[in-house]
Each structure stands twice: as C-alpha cells, then as structure tokens.
Short mmCIF file of N, CA and C in Angstrom, two decimals:
data_model
loop_
_atom_site.label_atom_id
_atom_site.label_comp_id
_atom_site.label_asym_id
_atom_site.label_seq_id
_atom_site.Cartn_x
_atom_site.Cartn_y
_atom_site.Cartn_z
N MET C 1489 -36.74 -18.24 -51.96
CA MET C 1489 -37.27 -17.76 -50.54
C MET C 1489 -38.12 -16.52 -50.82
N LYS C 1490 -39.22 -16.62 -50.21
CA LYS C 1490 -40.19 -15.57 -50.29
C LYS C 1490 -39.71 -14.49 -49.42
N ILE C 1491 -39.88 -13.24 -49.57
CA ILE C 1491 -39.43 -12.12 -48.90
C ILE C 1491 -40.55 -11.56 -48.19
N TYR C 1492 -40.42 -11.35 -46.94
CA TYR C 1492 -41.50 -10.70 -46.01
C TYR C 1492 -41.16 -9.32 -45.57
N ASP C 1493 -42.11 -8.49 -45.43
CA ASP C 1493 -41.86 -7.10 -44.59
C ASP C 1493 -42.41 -7.29 -43.24
N PHE C 1494 -42.09 -6.44 -42.38
CA PHE C 1494 -42.48 -6.60 -41.05
C PHE C 1494 -43.99 -6.80 -40.81
N ASN C 1495 -44.85 -6.03 -41.59
CA ASN C 1495 -46.25 -5.94 -41.39
C ASN C 1495 -46.62 -7.24 -41.86
N GLU C 1496 -45.97 -7.90 -42.97
CA GLU C 1496 -46.45 -9.29 -43.29
C GLU C 1496 -46.11 -10.56 -42.13
N LEU C 1497 -44.98 -10.21 -41.49
CA LEU C 1497 -44.44 -11.27 -40.68
C LEU C 1497 -45.55 -11.35 -39.53
N ALA C 1498 -46.20 -10.21 -39.09
CA ALA C 1498 -47.27 -10.15 -38.01
C ALA C 1498 -48.36 -10.88 -38.25
N SER C 1499 -48.54 -11.10 -39.70
CA SER C 1499 -49.86 -11.74 -40.12
C SER C 1499 -49.48 -13.36 -40.21
N ASN C 1500 -48.40 -13.68 -40.02
CA ASN C 1500 -47.97 -15.25 -40.04
C ASN C 1500 -47.59 -15.76 -38.68
N THR C 1501 -48.47 -15.73 -37.83
CA THR C 1501 -48.42 -16.17 -36.49
C THR C 1501 -48.98 -17.48 -36.10
N MET C 1502 -48.77 -17.89 -35.00
CA MET C 1502 -49.60 -19.10 -34.60
C MET C 1502 -50.05 -18.88 -33.21
N PRO C 1503 -50.97 -19.86 -32.63
CA PRO C 1503 -51.44 -19.58 -31.36
C PRO C 1503 -50.41 -19.74 -30.39
N MET C 1504 -50.43 -19.10 -29.27
CA MET C 1504 -49.60 -19.00 -28.25
C MET C 1504 -49.21 -20.49 -27.65
N GLU C 1505 -50.51 -21.22 -27.58
CA GLU C 1505 -50.30 -22.63 -26.96
C GLU C 1505 -49.53 -23.58 -27.65
N ASP C 1506 -49.40 -23.22 -28.99
CA ASP C 1506 -48.56 -23.90 -29.98
C ASP C 1506 -47.12 -23.60 -30.03
N PHE C 1507 -46.73 -22.59 -29.51
CA PHE C 1507 -45.24 -21.99 -29.42
C PHE C 1507 -44.57 -22.72 -28.13
N GLU C 1508 -43.25 -23.14 -28.71
CA GLU C 1508 -42.52 -24.09 -27.92
C GLU C 1508 -41.97 -23.58 -26.62
N LEU C 1509 -41.89 -21.93 -26.58
CA LEU C 1509 -41.57 -21.42 -25.47
C LEU C 1509 -42.77 -20.77 -24.58
N ASN C 1510 -43.88 -20.92 -24.94
CA ASN C 1510 -45.04 -20.40 -24.20
C ASN C 1510 -45.21 -20.44 -22.57
N TRP C 1511 -44.46 -21.59 -22.13
CA TRP C 1511 -44.42 -21.65 -20.64
C TRP C 1511 -43.48 -20.60 -19.99
N ARG C 1512 -42.66 -19.82 -20.74
CA ARG C 1512 -42.15 -18.92 -20.19
C ARG C 1512 -42.82 -17.63 -19.89
N PHE C 1513 -44.08 -17.54 -20.44
CA PHE C 1513 -45.00 -16.46 -20.36
C PHE C 1513 -46.35 -16.65 -19.84
N ASP C 1514 -46.65 -17.94 -19.86
CA ASP C 1514 -48.06 -18.37 -19.22
C ASP C 1514 -48.06 -19.35 -18.26
N ASP C 1515 -47.03 -19.76 -17.81
CA ASP C 1515 -47.00 -20.66 -16.54
C ASP C 1515 -46.54 -20.22 -15.33
N GLU C 1516 -47.16 -20.27 -14.37
CA GLU C 1516 -46.96 -19.61 -13.16
C GLU C 1516 -45.64 -20.14 -12.35
N LYS C 1517 -45.12 -21.36 -12.80
CA LYS C 1517 -43.86 -21.80 -12.32
C LYS C 1517 -42.61 -20.94 -12.79
N TYR C 1518 -42.99 -20.37 -14.04
CA TYR C 1518 -41.86 -19.40 -14.71
C TYR C 1518 -42.21 -17.93 -14.47
N ASP C 1519 -43.14 -17.56 -15.30
CA ASP C 1519 -43.57 -16.18 -15.32
C ASP C 1519 -45.09 -16.19 -15.99
N LYS C 1520 -46.09 -15.58 -15.27
CA LYS C 1520 -47.34 -15.51 -15.73
C LYS C 1520 -47.61 -14.00 -16.14
N LEU C 1521 -47.59 -13.75 -17.37
CA LEU C 1521 -47.77 -12.47 -17.79
C LEU C 1521 -49.27 -11.83 -17.58
N PRO C 1522 -49.50 -10.86 -17.48
CA PRO C 1522 -51.11 -10.47 -17.77
C PRO C 1522 -51.42 -10.76 -19.00
N GLU C 1523 -52.84 -11.08 -19.16
CA GLU C 1523 -53.38 -11.46 -20.42
C GLU C 1523 -53.24 -10.25 -21.37
N LYS C 1524 -53.45 -9.13 -21.06
CA LYS C 1524 -53.03 -7.89 -22.04
C LYS C 1524 -51.83 -7.84 -22.49
N ASP C 1525 -50.92 -8.19 -21.74
CA ASP C 1525 -49.44 -8.36 -22.29
C ASP C 1525 -49.27 -9.57 -23.15
N LEU C 1526 -49.76 -10.69 -22.89
CA LEU C 1526 -49.70 -11.92 -23.59
C LEU C 1526 -50.25 -11.73 -24.99
N ARG C 1527 -51.36 -10.97 -25.08
CA ARG C 1527 -52.01 -10.62 -26.35
C ARG C 1527 -50.98 -10.06 -27.36
N LEU C 1528 -50.03 -9.14 -26.93
CA LEU C 1528 -49.08 -8.45 -27.68
C LEU C 1528 -48.05 -9.38 -28.14
N ILE C 1529 -47.72 -10.72 -27.63
CA ILE C 1529 -46.69 -11.47 -28.10
C ILE C 1529 -47.22 -12.32 -29.27
N LYS C 1530 -46.54 -12.12 -30.34
CA LYS C 1530 -47.14 -12.90 -31.71
C LYS C 1530 -46.00 -13.83 -31.96
N PRO C 1531 -46.36 -15.12 -31.70
CA PRO C 1531 -45.33 -16.22 -32.01
C PRO C 1531 -45.46 -16.37 -33.58
N LEU C 1532 -44.27 -16.52 -34.26
CA LEU C 1532 -44.28 -16.40 -35.69
C LEU C 1532 -44.34 -18.04 -35.97
N ASN C 1533 -45.05 -18.34 -36.93
CA ASN C 1533 -45.09 -19.61 -37.55
C ASN C 1533 -43.64 -20.18 -38.01
N PRO C 1534 -43.49 -21.45 -38.10
CA PRO C 1534 -42.14 -22.10 -38.24
C PRO C 1534 -41.60 -21.53 -39.61
N VAL C 1535 -42.26 -21.37 -40.46
CA VAL C 1535 -41.95 -21.08 -42.01
C VAL C 1535 -41.27 -19.57 -41.93
N VAL C 1536 -41.91 -18.71 -41.22
CA VAL C 1536 -41.54 -17.35 -41.10
C VAL C 1536 -40.44 -17.13 -40.20
N SER C 1537 -40.41 -18.10 -38.95
CA SER C 1537 -39.28 -18.04 -38.23
C SER C 1537 -38.11 -18.40 -38.86
N LYS C 1538 -38.20 -19.40 -39.81
CA LYS C 1538 -37.14 -19.85 -40.65
C LYS C 1538 -36.71 -18.89 -41.48
N PHE C 1539 -37.59 -18.19 -42.19
CA PHE C 1539 -37.17 -17.10 -42.86
C PHE C 1539 -36.24 -15.93 -42.42
N LEU C 1540 -36.64 -15.66 -40.98
CA LEU C 1540 -35.98 -14.66 -40.27
C LEU C 1540 -34.60 -15.16 -39.91
N TRP C 1541 -34.44 -16.42 -39.40
CA TRP C 1541 -33.34 -17.24 -39.01
C TRP C 1541 -32.40 -16.98 -40.33
N ASP C 1542 -32.70 -17.44 -41.49
CA ASP C 1542 -31.98 -17.49 -42.66
C ASP C 1542 -31.62 -16.12 -42.94
N TYR C 1543 -32.47 -15.05 -42.77
CA TYR C 1543 -32.13 -13.63 -43.26
C TYR C 1543 -31.02 -13.27 -42.46
N ILE C 1544 -31.09 -13.51 -41.01
CA ILE C 1544 -29.89 -12.90 -40.13
C ILE C 1544 -28.73 -13.81 -40.44
N SER C 1545 -28.86 -15.10 -40.70
CA SER C 1545 -27.66 -15.75 -41.05
C SER C 1545 -26.97 -15.27 -42.33
N LYS C 1546 -27.68 -15.08 -43.40
CA LYS C 1546 -27.31 -14.67 -44.71
C LYS C 1546 -26.59 -13.34 -44.59
N SER C 1547 -27.07 -12.55 -43.64
CA SER C 1547 -26.54 -11.12 -43.45
C SER C 1547 -25.12 -11.19 -42.93
N GLY C 1548 -24.78 -12.19 -42.32
CA GLY C 1548 -23.44 -12.33 -41.77
C GLY C 1548 -23.49 -11.68 -40.24
N LEU C 1549 -24.52 -11.46 -40.01
CA LEU C 1549 -24.52 -10.60 -38.75
C LEU C 1549 -23.74 -11.15 -37.53
N HIS C 1550 -23.72 -12.50 -37.31
CA HIS C 1550 -23.07 -13.16 -36.39
C HIS C 1550 -21.83 -14.08 -36.86
N SER C 1551 -21.38 -13.48 -37.92
CA SER C 1551 -20.05 -14.20 -38.44
C SER C 1551 -18.84 -14.16 -37.42
N ASP C 1552 -18.93 -13.02 -36.70
CA ASP C 1552 -18.00 -12.82 -35.65
C ASP C 1552 -18.78 -12.55 -34.21
N ILE C 1553 -18.45 -12.83 -33.22
CA ILE C 1553 -19.12 -12.86 -31.90
C ILE C 1553 -18.73 -11.42 -31.24
N PRO C 1554 -19.83 -10.43 -30.97
CA PRO C 1554 -21.01 -10.66 -31.18
C PRO C 1554 -21.66 -10.50 -32.44
N PHE C 1555 -20.92 -9.56 -33.12
CA PHE C 1555 -21.40 -9.09 -34.54
C PHE C 1555 -20.29 -9.27 -35.48
N LYS C 1556 -20.60 -9.32 -36.94
CA LYS C 1556 -19.57 -9.39 -37.79
C LYS C 1556 -18.75 -7.75 -37.74
N LYS C 1557 -17.47 -8.11 -37.90
CA LYS C 1557 -16.63 -6.71 -37.88
C LYS C 1557 -17.04 -5.87 -38.85
N ASP C 1558 -17.08 -4.55 -38.17
CA ASP C 1558 -17.55 -3.37 -39.06
C ASP C 1558 -18.96 -3.42 -39.57
N TYR C 1559 -19.64 -4.21 -39.05
CA TYR C 1559 -21.27 -4.49 -39.57
C TYR C 1559 -22.02 -3.16 -38.67
N PHE C 1560 -21.60 -2.83 -37.58
CA PHE C 1560 -22.20 -1.85 -36.95
C PHE C 1560 -21.29 -0.69 -36.79
N GLU C 1561 -21.62 0.64 -36.55
CA GLU C 1561 -20.76 1.74 -36.32
C GLU C 1561 -20.39 1.40 -34.84
N THR C 1562 -21.27 1.46 -33.98
CA THR C 1562 -21.22 1.27 -32.77
C THR C 1562 -21.76 0.07 -31.97
N ILE C 1563 -20.94 -0.30 -30.99
CA ILE C 1563 -21.54 -1.68 -30.25
C ILE C 1563 -21.33 -1.32 -28.65
N GLU C 1564 -22.58 -1.50 -27.99
CA GLU C 1564 -22.39 -1.30 -26.48
C GLU C 1564 -22.83 -2.56 -26.00
N GLN C 1565 -22.41 -2.67 -24.47
CA GLN C 1565 -22.49 -3.97 -23.95
C GLN C 1565 -22.87 -3.91 -22.52
N ILE C 1566 -23.53 -4.75 -22.04
CA ILE C 1566 -23.85 -4.75 -20.61
C ILE C 1566 -23.89 -6.31 -20.20
N THR C 1567 -23.59 -6.68 -18.89
CA THR C 1567 -23.49 -7.97 -18.29
C THR C 1567 -24.40 -8.15 -17.38
N ILE C 1568 -25.49 -9.19 -17.59
CA ILE C 1568 -26.56 -9.50 -16.67
C ILE C 1568 -25.84 -10.13 -15.39
N THR C 1569 -26.31 -9.75 -14.29
CA THR C 1569 -25.89 -10.18 -12.95
C THR C 1569 -27.20 -10.50 -12.19
N ALA C 1570 -27.08 -11.23 -10.95
CA ALA C 1570 -28.09 -11.58 -10.20
C ALA C 1570 -28.88 -10.43 -9.71
N ASP C 1571 -28.23 -9.23 -9.72
CA ASP C 1571 -28.64 -8.17 -8.97
C ASP C 1571 -28.78 -6.86 -9.73
N ASN C 1572 -28.85 -6.96 -11.05
CA ASN C 1572 -28.83 -5.80 -11.76
C ASN C 1572 -29.87 -5.64 -12.74
N LYS C 1573 -30.94 -6.41 -12.51
CA LYS C 1573 -32.31 -6.31 -13.43
C LYS C 1573 -32.51 -4.84 -13.87
N LYS C 1574 -32.74 -3.86 -12.82
CA LYS C 1574 -33.12 -2.77 -13.09
C LYS C 1574 -32.08 -1.91 -13.98
N ASP C 1575 -30.87 -2.11 -13.73
CA ASP C 1575 -29.81 -1.48 -14.59
C ASP C 1575 -30.05 -2.07 -16.08
N VAL C 1576 -30.27 -3.26 -16.16
CA VAL C 1576 -30.38 -3.86 -17.57
C VAL C 1576 -31.44 -3.18 -18.20
N LYS C 1577 -32.81 -3.14 -17.57
CA LYS C 1577 -33.81 -2.59 -18.00
C LYS C 1577 -33.58 -1.03 -18.55
N ASN C 1578 -32.89 -0.41 -17.78
CA ASN C 1578 -32.59 1.12 -18.03
C ASN C 1578 -31.47 1.08 -19.25
N TRP C 1579 -30.61 0.07 -19.31
CA TRP C 1579 -29.74 0.03 -20.50
C TRP C 1579 -30.53 -0.33 -21.68
N LEU C 1580 -31.41 -1.16 -21.52
CA LEU C 1580 -32.23 -1.60 -22.92
C LEU C 1580 -33.07 -0.19 -23.42
N TYR C 1581 -33.65 0.38 -22.40
CA TYR C 1581 -34.21 1.73 -22.55
C TYR C 1581 -33.56 2.73 -23.29
N GLN C 1582 -32.04 2.65 -22.90
CA GLN C 1582 -31.28 3.68 -23.51
C GLN C 1582 -30.72 3.36 -24.96
N CYS C 1583 -31.10 2.16 -25.23
CA CYS C 1583 -30.78 1.76 -26.61
C CYS C 1583 -31.40 2.75 -27.76
N ASP C 1584 -32.68 3.40 -27.28
CA ASP C 1584 -33.19 4.42 -27.92
C ASP C 1584 -33.99 3.98 -29.08
N LEU C 1585 -34.57 2.82 -29.08
CA LEU C 1585 -35.61 2.21 -29.98
C LEU C 1585 -36.83 2.88 -29.73
N PRO C 1586 -37.58 3.24 -30.50
CA PRO C 1586 -39.00 3.58 -30.16
C PRO C 1586 -39.70 2.47 -29.28
N LEU C 1587 -40.48 3.01 -28.28
CA LEU C 1587 -41.04 2.03 -27.52
C LEU C 1587 -42.04 1.22 -28.02
N ASP C 1588 -42.83 1.77 -29.08
CA ASP C 1588 -43.95 1.11 -29.68
C ASP C 1588 -43.51 0.28 -30.96
N ASN C 1589 -42.22 0.38 -31.32
CA ASN C 1589 -41.70 -0.34 -32.47
C ASN C 1589 -41.85 -1.98 -32.14
N GLN C 1590 -42.29 -2.71 -33.19
CA GLN C 1590 -42.39 -4.08 -33.15
C GLN C 1590 -40.81 -4.70 -33.40
N VAL C 1591 -40.40 -5.50 -32.60
CA VAL C 1591 -39.14 -6.20 -32.84
C VAL C 1591 -39.25 -7.68 -32.77
N CYS C 1592 -38.41 -8.34 -33.36
CA CYS C 1592 -38.48 -9.88 -33.68
C CYS C 1592 -37.31 -10.53 -32.85
N LEU C 1593 -37.80 -11.40 -32.12
CA LEU C 1593 -36.86 -12.17 -31.30
C LEU C 1593 -36.52 -13.38 -31.90
N SER C 1594 -35.40 -13.88 -32.25
CA SER C 1594 -35.04 -15.25 -32.71
C SER C 1594 -34.16 -15.94 -32.05
N TRP C 1595 -34.73 -17.24 -31.48
CA TRP C 1595 -33.82 -17.98 -30.57
C TRP C 1595 -33.31 -19.10 -31.60
N LEU C 1596 -34.23 -19.68 -32.37
CA LEU C 1596 -33.78 -20.89 -33.05
C LEU C 1596 -34.35 -20.92 -34.57
N PRO C 1597 -33.87 -21.75 -35.50
CA PRO C 1597 -34.63 -21.72 -36.78
C PRO C 1597 -36.26 -21.77 -36.83
N THR C 1598 -36.67 -22.33 -35.95
CA THR C 1598 -38.29 -22.37 -35.97
C THR C 1598 -39.01 -21.83 -34.77
N THR C 1599 -38.18 -20.79 -34.09
CA THR C 1599 -38.51 -20.26 -32.87
C THR C 1599 -38.40 -18.83 -32.68
N ALA C 1600 -39.42 -17.94 -33.18
CA ALA C 1600 -39.26 -16.51 -33.17
C ALA C 1600 -40.60 -15.87 -32.87
N ILE C 1601 -40.74 -14.72 -32.27
CA ILE C 1601 -41.81 -14.03 -31.92
C ILE C 1601 -41.67 -12.55 -32.36
N MET C 1602 -42.74 -11.68 -32.34
CA MET C 1602 -42.75 -10.36 -32.64
C MET C 1602 -43.32 -9.80 -31.33
N ILE C 1603 -42.80 -8.64 -30.93
CA ILE C 1603 -43.61 -7.93 -29.67
C ILE C 1603 -42.96 -6.36 -29.80
N PRO C 1604 -43.92 -5.66 -28.99
CA PRO C 1604 -43.37 -4.34 -28.96
C PRO C 1604 -42.14 -4.02 -28.14
N TRP C 1605 -41.24 -3.31 -28.51
CA TRP C 1605 -39.99 -3.08 -27.79
C TRP C 1605 -40.20 -2.90 -26.38
N LYS C 1606 -41.32 -1.99 -25.82
CA LYS C 1606 -41.48 -1.67 -24.31
C LYS C 1606 -41.76 -2.94 -23.65
N LEU C 1607 -42.46 -3.99 -24.34
CA LEU C 1607 -42.90 -5.19 -23.55
C LEU C 1607 -41.66 -6.02 -23.36
N PHE C 1608 -40.85 -6.04 -24.28
CA PHE C 1608 -39.65 -6.87 -24.26
C PHE C 1608 -38.73 -6.36 -23.17
N ILE C 1609 -38.66 -4.93 -22.91
CA ILE C 1609 -37.80 -4.41 -21.89
C ILE C 1609 -38.46 -4.46 -20.49
N GLN C 1610 -39.93 -4.52 -20.41
CA GLN C 1610 -40.59 -4.72 -19.28
C GLN C 1610 -40.22 -6.40 -18.64
N TYR C 1611 -40.24 -7.18 -19.59
CA TYR C 1611 -40.10 -8.64 -19.32
C TYR C 1611 -38.72 -9.36 -19.89
N PHE C 1612 -37.80 -8.55 -20.07
CA PHE C 1612 -36.70 -9.22 -20.72
C PHE C 1612 -36.31 -10.57 -20.12
N ASP C 1613 -36.24 -10.65 -18.86
CA ASP C 1613 -35.88 -11.95 -18.23
C ASP C 1613 -36.84 -12.98 -18.26
N SER C 1614 -38.01 -12.81 -19.04
CA SER C 1614 -38.69 -13.77 -19.25
C SER C 1614 -38.62 -14.46 -20.65
N PHE C 1615 -38.01 -13.51 -21.62
CA PHE C 1615 -37.63 -13.87 -22.78
C PHE C 1615 -36.47 -14.53 -23.02
N TYR C 1616 -35.48 -14.10 -22.02
CA TYR C 1616 -33.87 -14.55 -22.22
C TYR C 1616 -33.56 -15.22 -20.92
N TYR C 1617 -33.20 -16.43 -20.95
CA TYR C 1617 -32.62 -17.23 -19.86
C TYR C 1617 -31.12 -17.44 -20.27
N SER C 1618 -30.17 -16.62 -19.40
CA SER C 1618 -28.89 -16.91 -19.71
C SER C 1618 -28.52 -18.34 -19.26
N VAL C 1619 -27.24 -18.75 -19.76
CA VAL C 1619 -26.93 -19.99 -19.84
C VAL C 1619 -27.37 -20.93 -20.79
N SER C 1620 -28.86 -20.93 -21.23
CA SER C 1620 -29.53 -21.75 -22.01
C SER C 1620 -29.73 -21.02 -23.36
N ASP C 1621 -29.86 -19.83 -23.41
CA ASP C 1621 -30.26 -18.91 -24.73
C ASP C 1621 -29.08 -18.21 -25.35
N ASP C 1622 -29.21 -18.11 -26.69
CA ASP C 1622 -28.57 -17.25 -27.49
C ASP C 1622 -29.84 -16.47 -28.30
N LEU C 1623 -30.02 -15.34 -28.06
CA LEU C 1623 -31.39 -14.51 -28.80
C LEU C 1623 -30.80 -13.45 -29.51
N THR C 1624 -31.34 -13.35 -30.60
CA THR C 1624 -30.98 -12.12 -31.36
C THR C 1624 -32.31 -11.42 -31.57
N ILE C 1625 -32.19 -10.08 -31.56
CA ILE C 1625 -33.27 -9.12 -31.80
C ILE C 1625 -33.06 -8.04 -32.83
N VAL C 1626 -34.12 -8.02 -33.85
CA VAL C 1626 -33.89 -7.07 -34.87
C VAL C 1626 -35.16 -6.23 -34.86
N ASP C 1627 -35.08 -5.00 -35.20
CA ASP C 1627 -36.21 -4.11 -35.63
C ASP C 1627 -36.49 -4.03 -36.95
N GLU C 1628 -37.69 -3.34 -37.31
CA GLU C 1628 -38.11 -3.32 -38.61
C GLU C 1628 -36.85 -2.48 -39.52
N SER C 1629 -36.14 -1.56 -39.14
CA SER C 1629 -35.35 -0.87 -39.98
C SER C 1629 -34.04 -1.78 -40.25
N LEU C 1630 -33.81 -2.68 -39.37
CA LEU C 1630 -32.59 -3.41 -39.68
C LEU C 1630 -31.33 -2.70 -39.42
N SER C 1631 -31.34 -1.61 -38.89
CA SER C 1631 -30.31 -0.72 -38.66
C SER C 1631 -29.62 -0.93 -37.17
N CYS C 1632 -30.24 -1.67 -36.43
CA CYS C 1632 -29.79 -2.18 -35.35
C CYS C 1632 -30.14 -3.58 -34.97
N ALA C 1633 -29.27 -4.39 -33.93
CA ALA C 1633 -29.54 -5.44 -33.38
C ALA C 1633 -29.18 -5.54 -31.97
N LEU C 1634 -29.72 -6.46 -31.22
CA LEU C 1634 -29.17 -6.91 -29.93
C LEU C 1634 -28.85 -8.45 -30.14
N PHE C 1635 -27.77 -8.69 -29.33
CA PHE C 1635 -27.60 -10.19 -29.04
C PHE C 1635 -27.32 -10.51 -27.72
N PHE C 1636 -28.18 -11.57 -27.26
CA PHE C 1636 -28.15 -11.87 -26.03
C PHE C 1636 -27.34 -13.19 -25.96
N HIS C 1637 -26.07 -13.21 -25.26
CA HIS C 1637 -25.25 -14.26 -25.39
C HIS C 1637 -25.56 -15.27 -24.33
N HIS C 1638 -25.33 -16.45 -24.23
CA HIS C 1638 -25.77 -17.39 -23.37
C HIS C 1638 -24.85 -17.17 -22.06
N SER C 1639 -23.79 -16.44 -22.16
CA SER C 1639 -22.83 -16.13 -21.04
C SER C 1639 -23.53 -14.89 -20.05
N GLY C 1640 -24.51 -14.54 -20.53
CA GLY C 1640 -25.09 -13.21 -19.76
C GLY C 1640 -24.70 -11.97 -20.28
N GLU C 1641 -23.87 -11.85 -21.47
CA GLU C 1641 -23.59 -10.71 -21.97
C GLU C 1641 -24.84 -10.21 -22.94
N ILE C 1642 -24.90 -8.93 -23.07
CA ILE C 1642 -25.74 -8.40 -24.15
C ILE C 1642 -24.96 -7.39 -24.87
N TYR C 1643 -25.21 -7.35 -26.15
CA TYR C 1643 -24.68 -6.38 -27.00
C TYR C 1643 -25.77 -5.75 -27.90
N PHE C 1644 -25.38 -4.39 -28.23
CA PHE C 1644 -26.30 -3.73 -28.95
C PHE C 1644 -25.55 -2.84 -30.12
N GLY C 1645 -25.78 -3.31 -31.24
CA GLY C 1645 -25.04 -2.56 -32.36
C GLY C 1645 -26.16 -1.82 -33.18
N ARG C 1646 -25.43 -0.58 -33.70
CA ARG C 1646 -26.18 0.36 -34.39
C ARG C 1646 -25.46 0.92 -35.49
N THR C 1647 -26.14 1.06 -36.69
CA THR C 1647 -25.47 1.68 -37.77
C THR C 1647 -26.32 2.76 -38.32
N THR C 1648 -26.00 3.75 -39.04
CA THR C 1648 -26.90 4.55 -39.74
C THR C 1648 -26.65 4.41 -41.20
N ASN C 1649 -25.91 3.52 -41.83
CA ASN C 1649 -25.82 3.11 -43.28
C ASN C 1649 -25.99 1.74 -43.56
N PHE C 1650 -27.07 1.29 -42.94
CA PHE C 1650 -27.41 -0.11 -43.38
C PHE C 1650 -28.12 -0.28 -44.70
N THR C 1651 -27.50 -1.39 -45.63
CA THR C 1651 -28.25 -1.73 -46.75
C THR C 1651 -28.63 -3.15 -46.43
N PRO C 1652 -29.82 -3.46 -46.65
CA PRO C 1652 -30.41 -4.67 -46.50
C PRO C 1652 -29.82 -5.81 -47.56
N ILE C 1653 -29.65 -6.87 -47.17
CA ILE C 1653 -29.18 -8.06 -48.14
C ILE C 1653 -30.28 -8.20 -49.27
#
C-alpha cells in the first residue's frame, strides 16, 4: 500500500461533478454552497479515499464505538437535535483545531474529501446527514478525530501521545 502524506492527498482529487455526494453541496434542493466555498472542497479520488479508509480501519480507531478503548486521552460528546445547530457549531469550534487546518472526511471506502476545518464547521449539516451517515474526520496530526454516528451523536477524541501506525 502506498503511503500518502496530507499534502499528497490534496493532489489526488477528482472533479466535484464526479463525487457521489456532490448533490449535498451544489444542488439547491439540498444545499447550494457559494462557489468560493465549493472550490475549497477537494473530493479525493477513489484510490486515495480507500487508502484513508484502510488507514483508519487498520489503526483500530473504531474497534469500539465511538473509539477504541484508551485510543484517546479525552473524548467529548454532543447530540444533534432539530434546534441546536448553533450549539453544535460552537461545540465544533471549541474542539480547538486550527481553523485553517485541512481535515479529511471519510464516509465510505471510496468516498472522502479534504476541506478546511472552518468550512466544515460552517456547513457541518451539509456534510453530515444523521440517520444515513457515519462520518469520520481526521486532521493532519492524527492526534484527534471526530466520529459522527448515524444516531446524531458526535464524538471528539484527542491525545497528546499519538504514534501513527
């Protein structure tokens, strides 16, 4: 398996129109993001998406729900409800990731994107559909992760002693 770094992931993208979840961001029936924001969403090609999926799987990150026991030093949680969108955005902001950091969102083995963290916070409900989605988010440091469970629960895990696999 080829090893990628985050900079290399961003160069292995595909056009938005070829991305299977593009309707979430560019279809007025769901959400039509401004063009300036759409340009910041980098759909990863299927090969790199699979690499990311396999990397997350092999790390054992989700061998327990939400995260493998003792994988993170701290785990925080919030529940999405019909009327707490602002609270969720604030909670995501409080996760304290640098706003300009690129993060990878992984839904399925061939479905992943890279975007700036601040863009995810702004439009989190376009990227995550409760009931239908399980979504994992990792950043370049791999010292933290978010897991959006299909039940509407969001978990944020962080460690200071992460050793990549």
